[in-house]
Short mmCIF file of C-alpha atoms in Angstrom, two decimals:
data_model
loop_
_atom_site.label_atom_id
_atom_site.label_comp_id
_atom_site.label_asym_id
_atom_site.label_seq_id
_atom_site.Cartn_x
_atom_site.Cartn_y
_atom_site.Cartn_z
CA MET W 233 0.00 0.00 -0.01
CA LYS W 234 1.26 3.47 -0.83
CA SER W 235 2.01 5.84 2.01
CA VAL W 236 -0.18 8.89 2.39
CA ASN W 237 2.72 10.97 1.05
CA GLU W 238 2.41 9.15 -2.26
CA GLN W 239 -1.34 9.39 -2.49
CA GLN W 240 -3.65 12.12 -3.66
CA LEU W 241 -5.55 13.04 -0.50
CA GLN W 242 -9.05 14.40 -1.06
CA MET W 243 -10.96 16.35 1.57
CA GLY W 244 -14.72 16.38 1.47
CA LEU W 245 -17.83 17.44 3.36
CA ASP W 246 -21.06 15.57 4.01
CA THR W 247 -24.50 16.68 5.20
CA SER W 248 -27.63 14.75 6.09
CA GLY W 249 -29.77 17.82 5.53
CA ASP W 250 -30.60 17.96 9.24
CA VAL W 251 -33.54 20.21 10.08
CA THR W 252 -31.98 23.15 11.87
CA VAL W 253 -32.86 26.06 14.09
CA ASN W 254 -32.09 29.74 13.78
CA PRO W 255 -29.56 31.28 16.19
CA ASP W 256 -32.50 32.38 18.37
CA GLY W 257 -33.71 28.75 18.58
CA SER W 258 -36.70 29.09 16.28
CA PRO W 259 -37.19 26.23 13.81
CA VAL W 260 -36.23 26.51 10.16
CA PRO W 261 -38.78 25.14 7.64
CA GLN W 262 -37.65 22.10 5.68
CA ALA W 263 -37.86 23.96 2.39
CA GLN W 264 -35.43 26.58 3.68
CA VAL W 265 -33.12 23.85 5.00
CA ILE W 266 -32.91 22.47 1.47
CA ARG W 267 -32.08 25.93 0.09
CA ASN W 268 -29.45 26.24 2.80
CA VAL W 269 -27.86 22.95 1.77
CA LEU W 270 -27.56 24.36 -1.74
CA ALA W 271 -25.80 27.46 -0.35
CA GLN W 272 -23.49 25.25 1.73
CA GLY W 273 -22.47 23.21 -1.30
CA GLN W 274 -21.83 26.32 -3.32
CA LEU W 275 -19.63 27.72 -0.57
CA ALA W 276 -17.72 24.42 -0.36
CA ASP W 277 -17.00 24.72 -4.06
CA ARG W 278 -15.71 28.26 -3.72
CA VAL W 279 -13.35 27.52 -0.80
CA GLY W 280 -11.65 24.55 -2.43
CA VAL W 281 -13.33 21.49 -0.88
CA ASP W 282 -12.90 18.36 -3.08
CA PHE W 283 -16.27 16.61 -2.49
CA PHE W 284 -19.73 17.49 -1.25
CA GLY W 285 -22.06 14.66 -0.22
CA VAL W 286 -25.79 14.82 0.55
CA GLY W 287 -27.54 12.10 2.54
CA GLU W 288 -30.97 10.50 2.09
CA HIS W 289 -33.57 10.25 4.87
CA HIS W 290 -37.34 9.92 5.11
CA ARG W 291 -38.16 11.34 8.56
CA PRO W 292 -39.10 14.72 10.06
CA ASP W 293 -35.66 15.62 11.46
CA PHE W 294 -34.02 15.52 8.01
CA ALA W 295 -35.17 17.67 5.09
CA VAL W 296 -33.50 15.86 2.17
CA SER W 297 -35.30 12.77 0.90
CA ALA W 298 -34.11 13.16 -2.71
CA PRO W 299 -30.39 14.03 -2.59
CA ASP W 300 -29.97 13.53 -6.30
CA VAL W 301 -32.33 16.45 -6.97
CA VAL W 302 -30.29 18.71 -4.65
CA LEU W 303 -27.10 17.49 -6.34
CA ALA W 304 -28.54 18.33 -9.74
CA GLY W 305 -29.06 21.89 -8.52
CA LEU W 306 -25.46 21.98 -7.32
CA ALA W 307 -24.22 20.49 -10.59
CA THR W 308 -25.34 23.60 -12.45
CA SER W 309 -24.27 26.12 -9.79
CA THR W 310 -20.75 24.89 -8.94
CA GLU W 311 -17.59 24.64 -11.03
CA ARG W 312 -15.09 22.12 -9.69
CA ILE W 313 -16.32 20.22 -6.64
CA HIS W 314 -17.29 16.58 -6.93
CA LEU W 315 -20.88 15.86 -5.92
CA GLY W 316 -22.33 12.70 -4.48
CA SER W 317 -24.70 10.94 -2.12
CA ALA W 318 -24.00 10.23 1.52
CA VAL W 319 -25.51 7.68 1.07
CA THR W 320 -28.01 6.39 -1.48
CA VAL W 321 -30.11 3.72 0.24
CA LEU W 322 -29.86 1.21 -2.60
CA SER W 323 -31.82 -1.47 -0.74
CA SER W 324 -35.11 0.47 -1.02
CA ASP W 325 -34.46 2.06 -4.43
CA ASP W 326 -34.43 0.89 -8.04
CA PRO W 327 -30.82 0.32 -9.18
CA ILE W 328 -31.64 1.28 -12.78
CA ARG W 329 -33.22 4.56 -11.70
CA VAL W 330 -30.29 5.27 -9.36
CA PHE W 331 -27.86 4.93 -12.25
CA GLN W 332 -30.04 7.06 -14.53
CA ARG W 333 -30.32 9.85 -11.98
CA PHE W 334 -26.62 9.96 -11.23
CA SER W 335 -25.55 9.64 -14.84
CA THR W 336 -27.76 12.67 -15.45
CA ILE W 337 -26.03 14.57 -12.62
CA ASN W 338 -22.73 13.47 -14.16
CA ALA W 339 -23.75 15.04 -17.45
CA LEU W 340 -24.92 18.28 -15.81
CA SER W 341 -21.67 18.58 -13.83
CA ASN W 342 -19.32 17.58 -16.65
CA GLY W 343 -18.26 14.33 -14.94
CA ARG W 344 -18.21 15.38 -11.27
CA ALA W 345 -20.89 12.98 -9.94
CA GLU W 346 -20.25 10.15 -7.49
CA VAL W 347 -22.77 7.73 -6.03
CA VAL W 348 -22.15 6.25 -2.56
CA LEU W 349 -24.19 3.09 -2.18
CA GLY W 350 -25.27 1.71 1.21
CA ARG W 351 -27.86 -0.32 3.02
CA GLY W 352 -28.84 2.63 5.17
CA SER W 353 -28.49 3.04 8.92
CA PHE W 354 -32.07 4.35 9.08
CA THR W 355 -34.88 2.08 7.97
CA GLU W 356 -37.85 4.41 7.32
CA SER W 357 -37.52 3.98 3.54
CA PHE W 358 -38.30 0.24 3.70
CA PRO W 359 -41.98 0.40 4.80
CA LEU W 360 -42.41 3.67 2.91
CA PHE W 361 -41.57 2.02 -0.41
CA GLY W 362 -43.10 -1.35 0.34
CA TYR W 363 -40.10 -3.42 1.42
CA LYS W 364 -39.80 -5.83 4.36
CA LEU W 365 -37.10 -5.18 6.95
CA GLU W 366 -36.46 -8.91 7.23
CA ASP W 367 -35.19 -8.71 3.63
CA TYR W 368 -32.68 -5.97 4.57
CA ASP W 369 -29.51 -7.89 3.68
CA GLN W 370 -30.83 -9.77 0.63
CA LEU W 371 -32.27 -6.64 -0.90
CA PHE W 372 -28.90 -4.91 -0.84
CA ALA W 373 -27.09 -7.95 -2.22
CA ASP W 374 -29.51 -8.34 -5.14
CA LYS W 375 -29.72 -4.65 -5.96
CA LEU W 376 -25.96 -4.17 -5.81
CA GLU W 377 -25.58 -6.96 -8.33
CA LEU W 378 -28.06 -5.33 -10.66
CA PHE W 379 -26.47 -1.90 -10.22
CA SER W 380 -23.04 -3.27 -11.05
CA ARG W 381 -24.38 -4.68 -14.31
CA VAL W 382 -26.08 -1.40 -15.20
CA ALA W 383 -23.01 0.67 -14.28
CA SER W 384 -20.84 -1.37 -16.62
CA GLU W 385 -22.76 0.41 -19.42
CA GLU W 386 -22.70 -2.81 -21.41
CA PRO W 387 -25.73 -4.79 -22.51
CA PHE W 388 -26.83 -7.06 -19.61
CA ASN W 389 -29.33 -9.76 -18.74
CA TRP W 390 -31.36 -9.88 -15.52
CA ASN W 391 -33.94 -12.46 -14.50
CA PRO W 392 -34.31 -12.54 -10.69
CA GLY W 393 -37.90 -13.84 -10.71
CA ASP W 394 -39.53 -10.85 -9.05
CA ARG W 395 -39.69 -8.59 -12.13
CA ASN W 396 -39.83 -8.89 -15.86
CA PRO W 397 -36.59 -10.37 -17.22
CA LEU W 398 -34.25 -8.07 -19.11
CA ARG W 399 -32.40 -9.32 -22.14
CA ASN W 400 -29.44 -7.59 -23.77
CA GLN W 401 -30.58 -4.42 -21.96
CA ARG W 402 -28.86 -1.03 -22.11
CA VAL W 403 -29.61 1.91 -19.80
CA TYR W 404 -29.49 5.60 -20.67
CA PRO W 405 -28.14 8.27 -20.51
CA GLU W 406 -24.66 6.90 -21.09
CA THR W 407 -21.81 8.64 -19.33
CA GLU W 408 -18.72 10.10 -21.00
CA GLY W 409 -16.24 8.15 -18.88
CA GLY W 410 -18.06 6.02 -16.34
CA LEU W 411 -19.79 6.88 -13.07
CA ALA W 412 -17.64 7.04 -9.92
CA ARG W 413 -19.11 4.90 -7.15
CA TRP W 414 -18.35 3.81 -3.60
CA ILE W 415 -19.78 1.24 -1.21
CA ALA W 416 -20.40 2.61 2.30
CA VAL W 417 -19.70 0.27 5.23
CA GLY W 418 -20.36 0.72 8.92
CA GLY W 419 -17.97 -1.94 10.21
CA SER W 420 -18.91 -5.40 8.89
CA PRO W 421 -16.09 -7.57 7.54
CA GLU W 422 -18.49 -9.18 5.08
CA SER W 423 -19.40 -5.74 3.67
CA VAL W 424 -15.74 -4.83 3.34
CA VAL W 425 -15.01 -7.97 1.36
CA ARG W 426 -18.09 -7.41 -0.79
CA ALA W 427 -16.80 -3.95 -1.79
CA ALA W 428 -13.59 -5.63 -2.97
CA GLN W 429 -15.55 -8.33 -4.81
CA TYR W 430 -17.33 -5.60 -6.77
CA LYS W 431 -14.06 -3.75 -7.33
CA THR W 432 -15.57 -0.65 -5.75
CA PRO W 433 -13.87 1.95 -3.52
CA LEU W 434 -14.68 1.68 0.17
CA MET W 435 -16.30 4.39 2.33
CA LEU W 436 -16.04 3.75 6.10
CA ALA W 437 -18.59 5.47 8.30
CA ILE W 438 -16.74 6.09 11.58
CA ILE W 439 -19.15 7.94 13.85
CA GLY W 440 -18.00 6.93 17.28
CA GLY W 441 -14.99 5.58 19.15
CA PRO W 442 -11.36 5.85 18.02
CA ALA W 443 -10.82 5.74 14.29
CA SER W 444 -7.84 3.43 14.75
CA ARG W 445 -10.21 0.52 15.53
CA PHE W 446 -11.12 0.47 11.81
CA LYS W 447 -7.56 -0.29 10.70
CA PRO W 448 -8.29 -4.05 10.48
CA PHE W 449 -11.09 -3.30 8.01
CA VAL W 450 -8.78 -1.18 5.85
CA ASP W 451 -6.16 -3.98 5.91
CA LEU W 452 -8.83 -6.58 5.08
CA TYR W 453 -10.04 -4.51 2.11
CA HIS W 454 -6.52 -4.12 0.69
CA ARG W 455 -5.77 -7.81 1.23
CA ALA W 456 -9.00 -8.86 -0.49
CA ASN W 457 -8.23 -6.57 -3.46
CA ARG W 458 -4.78 -8.08 -3.82
CA GLU W 459 -6.15 -11.60 -3.73
CA LEU W 460 -8.82 -10.71 -6.30
CA GLY W 461 -6.25 -9.03 -8.56
CA ASN W 462 -8.04 -5.66 -8.39
CA GLY W 463 -4.98 -3.52 -7.84
CA GLU W 464 -5.14 -0.69 -5.29
CA LEU W 465 -8.54 0.94 -4.73
CA PRO W 466 -9.29 4.04 -2.64
CA VAL W 467 -10.58 4.06 0.93
CA ALA W 468 -12.43 7.03 2.45
CA VAL W 469 -13.58 7.92 5.96
CA HIS W 470 -16.76 9.77 6.92
CA SER W 471 -16.91 11.25 10.46
CA PRO W 472 -18.79 14.10 12.21
CA GLY W 473 -17.34 17.40 13.35
CA HIS W 474 -17.54 21.17 13.59
CA ILE W 475 -15.04 24.03 13.28
CA ALA W 476 -14.93 27.51 14.73
CA GLU W 477 -12.20 30.03 15.50
CA THR W 478 -11.30 28.40 18.82
CA ASP W 479 -11.80 25.05 20.52
CA ALA W 480 -14.02 26.61 23.17
CA GLU W 481 -16.23 28.36 20.59
CA ALA W 482 -16.64 25.24 18.46
CA GLN W 483 -17.59 23.12 21.43
CA GLU W 484 -20.01 25.74 22.78
CA GLN W 485 -21.75 26.01 19.41
CA ILE W 486 -22.27 22.30 18.86
CA VAL W 487 -22.58 20.58 22.23
CA GLU W 488 -26.31 21.17 22.82
CA HIS W 489 -27.17 20.19 19.25
CA TRP W 490 -24.95 17.13 19.29
CA ILE W 491 -26.55 15.85 22.49
CA THR W 492 -30.07 16.62 21.19
CA ASN W 493 -29.45 14.71 17.98
CA ARG W 494 -27.68 11.82 19.71
CA ASN W 495 -30.46 11.38 22.25
CA LYS W 496 -33.23 11.56 19.66
CA ILE W 497 -31.69 8.73 17.66
CA GLY W 498 -30.60 6.95 20.84
CA ARG W 499 -34.17 6.72 22.12
CA GLU W 500 -35.17 4.96 18.91
CA ARG W 501 -32.26 2.50 19.07
CA GLY W 502 -32.14 1.78 22.79
CA TRP W 503 -28.95 3.70 23.55
CA GLY W 504 -28.36 5.36 26.89
CA GLN W 505 -28.67 9.10 27.38
CA ALA W 506 -25.78 11.09 25.93
CA SER W 507 -23.94 13.47 28.27
CA LYS W 508 -21.49 16.32 28.14
CA GLU W 509 -18.86 13.88 29.40
CA GLN W 510 -19.52 11.56 26.48
CA PHE W 511 -19.27 14.55 24.13
CA ASP W 512 -15.90 15.49 25.61
CA GLN W 513 -14.66 11.88 25.34
CA GLU W 514 -15.59 11.67 21.66
CA ILE W 515 -13.64 14.84 20.97
CA LYS W 516 -10.58 13.73 22.92
CA HIS W 517 -10.48 10.02 22.05
CA GLY W 518 -13.25 9.28 19.57
CA SER W 519 -14.36 10.26 16.09
CA LEU W 520 -15.82 13.71 16.73
CA TYR W 521 -13.70 16.35 15.03
CA VAL W 522 -14.56 19.54 16.89
CA GLY W 523 -12.39 22.58 17.52
CA SER W 524 -10.27 25.26 15.93
CA PRO W 525 -8.84 24.72 12.42
CA GLU W 526 -5.53 23.63 13.94
CA THR W 527 -7.14 21.16 16.37
CA VAL W 528 -9.35 19.60 13.67
CA ALA W 529 -6.51 19.48 11.15
CA GLN W 530 -4.21 17.68 13.60
CA LYS W 531 -6.90 15.09 14.36
CA ILE W 532 -7.79 14.52 10.69
CA ALA W 533 -4.11 14.13 9.81
CA LYS W 534 -3.73 11.56 12.59
CA THR W 535 -6.64 9.56 11.26
CA VAL W 536 -5.49 9.76 7.62
CA SER W 537 -2.01 8.65 8.62
CA ALA W 538 -3.16 5.83 10.93
CA LEU W 539 -5.56 4.34 8.43
CA GLY W 540 -3.76 5.23 5.21
CA VAL W 541 -6.95 6.50 3.58
CA ASN W 542 -7.31 8.49 0.34
CA ARG W 543 -10.17 10.75 1.41
CA PHE W 544 -11.62 12.24 4.55
CA ASP W 545 -15.21 13.54 4.58
CA LEU W 546 -16.30 15.67 7.50
CA LYS W 547 -20.00 15.42 8.28
CA TYR W 548 -20.47 19.06 9.18
CA SER W 549 -24.26 18.97 9.79
CA ASN W 550 -25.00 18.18 13.41
CA GLY W 551 -28.66 17.97 14.31
CA PRO W 552 -30.32 21.38 14.66
CA LEU W 553 -26.99 23.30 14.57
CA PRO W 554 -27.79 26.67 12.90
CA HIS W 555 -27.00 27.20 9.22
CA GLU W 556 -24.84 30.22 10.01
CA TYR W 557 -22.49 28.10 12.18
CA SER W 558 -22.25 25.44 9.44
CA MET W 559 -21.36 28.05 6.85
CA ARG W 560 -18.47 29.34 8.96
CA SER W 561 -17.35 25.75 9.61
CA ILE W 562 -17.32 25.05 5.86
CA GLU W 563 -15.32 28.23 5.22
CA LEU W 564 -12.73 27.35 7.82
CA TYR W 565 -12.49 23.74 6.56
CA GLY W 566 -11.82 24.91 3.00
CA THR W 567 -9.53 27.84 3.67
CA GLU W 568 -7.54 26.59 6.65
CA VAL W 569 -8.09 22.92 7.63
CA ILE W 570 -7.43 21.36 4.25
CA LEU W 571 -4.21 23.23 3.70
CA ARG W 572 -3.02 22.50 7.23
CA VAL W 573 -3.79 18.75 6.94
CA ARG W 574 -1.74 18.55 3.77
CA GLU W 575 1.05 20.50 5.38
CA ILE W 576 1.14 18.17 8.39
CA LEU W 577 1.23 15.14 6.14
CA GLY W 578 3.86 16.60 3.85
CA LEU W 579 1.58 16.71 0.82
CA LYS W 580 1.65 19.27 -1.92
CA ASP W 581 -1.02 21.96 -1.81
CA ASP W 582 -2.46 20.81 -5.12
CA ALA W 583 -2.76 17.16 -3.95
#
């Protein structure tokens, strides 16, 4: 495996389109949240961020249920940034339509689209679109196989028994150089190996605990690729965080919103109540990247170096954290953090 000094390190941002509040605590309508996401992506483009990802959810605390539509808007209002999902819940979608939507974004953006495929850590889309949760794993396996055939952009056959068979089928619009795609994994060895089997770059969602605990998954992925004769494929990390001028300011801005968001999801999943102590521990020893540009850059560089990854995506949206704070965080990430990370790692500024 190449060292990070020999790699091209990309630095991205992700949002789940969390429904936010204004600085005075009043709620922001979902329609405005979507417009704010557009402004955030445009700012990320201007300040030099490499990738902007938009997540998919189907619940009241997230405004974006159709990230590809938001990405299409960004495709025509940005110039250089790569645009993708974070993630597309392939299990409850139609693989052919997913490809068609993202190949359209690819056309609108002159080849800057990326699709990140996952099973989804939230399950609201399954009953909404008529799928059974007990089929969670099989749905993803079957749909990933179909998507891989479609994405080859070669004529394919498909006869799974639950839909009309396809014979020598092509799907349009065609791309001008292929569609970039990733498989998102939360920490299952089987999922890591499957990404290698499909010769697809790996996106690791590290949202709690020390990032170093994912090193065995990175090693497994590279070993599987070598055994399969795939060559070297990229690995990316997605983790939450927030940036302000100082550590104290960043923590003060996010702590209440982080705890609110963590407890809302925790109640649904049977987790214990989050606390300020847990928040502090995640910043010091876990995968919460909160602080000044220097603090966040040092921590990102440590993770990139420890895991040997090719991309780091900061999930900058944090529950109801106000849009104004996120905009400043994006600005600091693009103008200070990215340059500092590359400096710490000894990479060229144009890496």
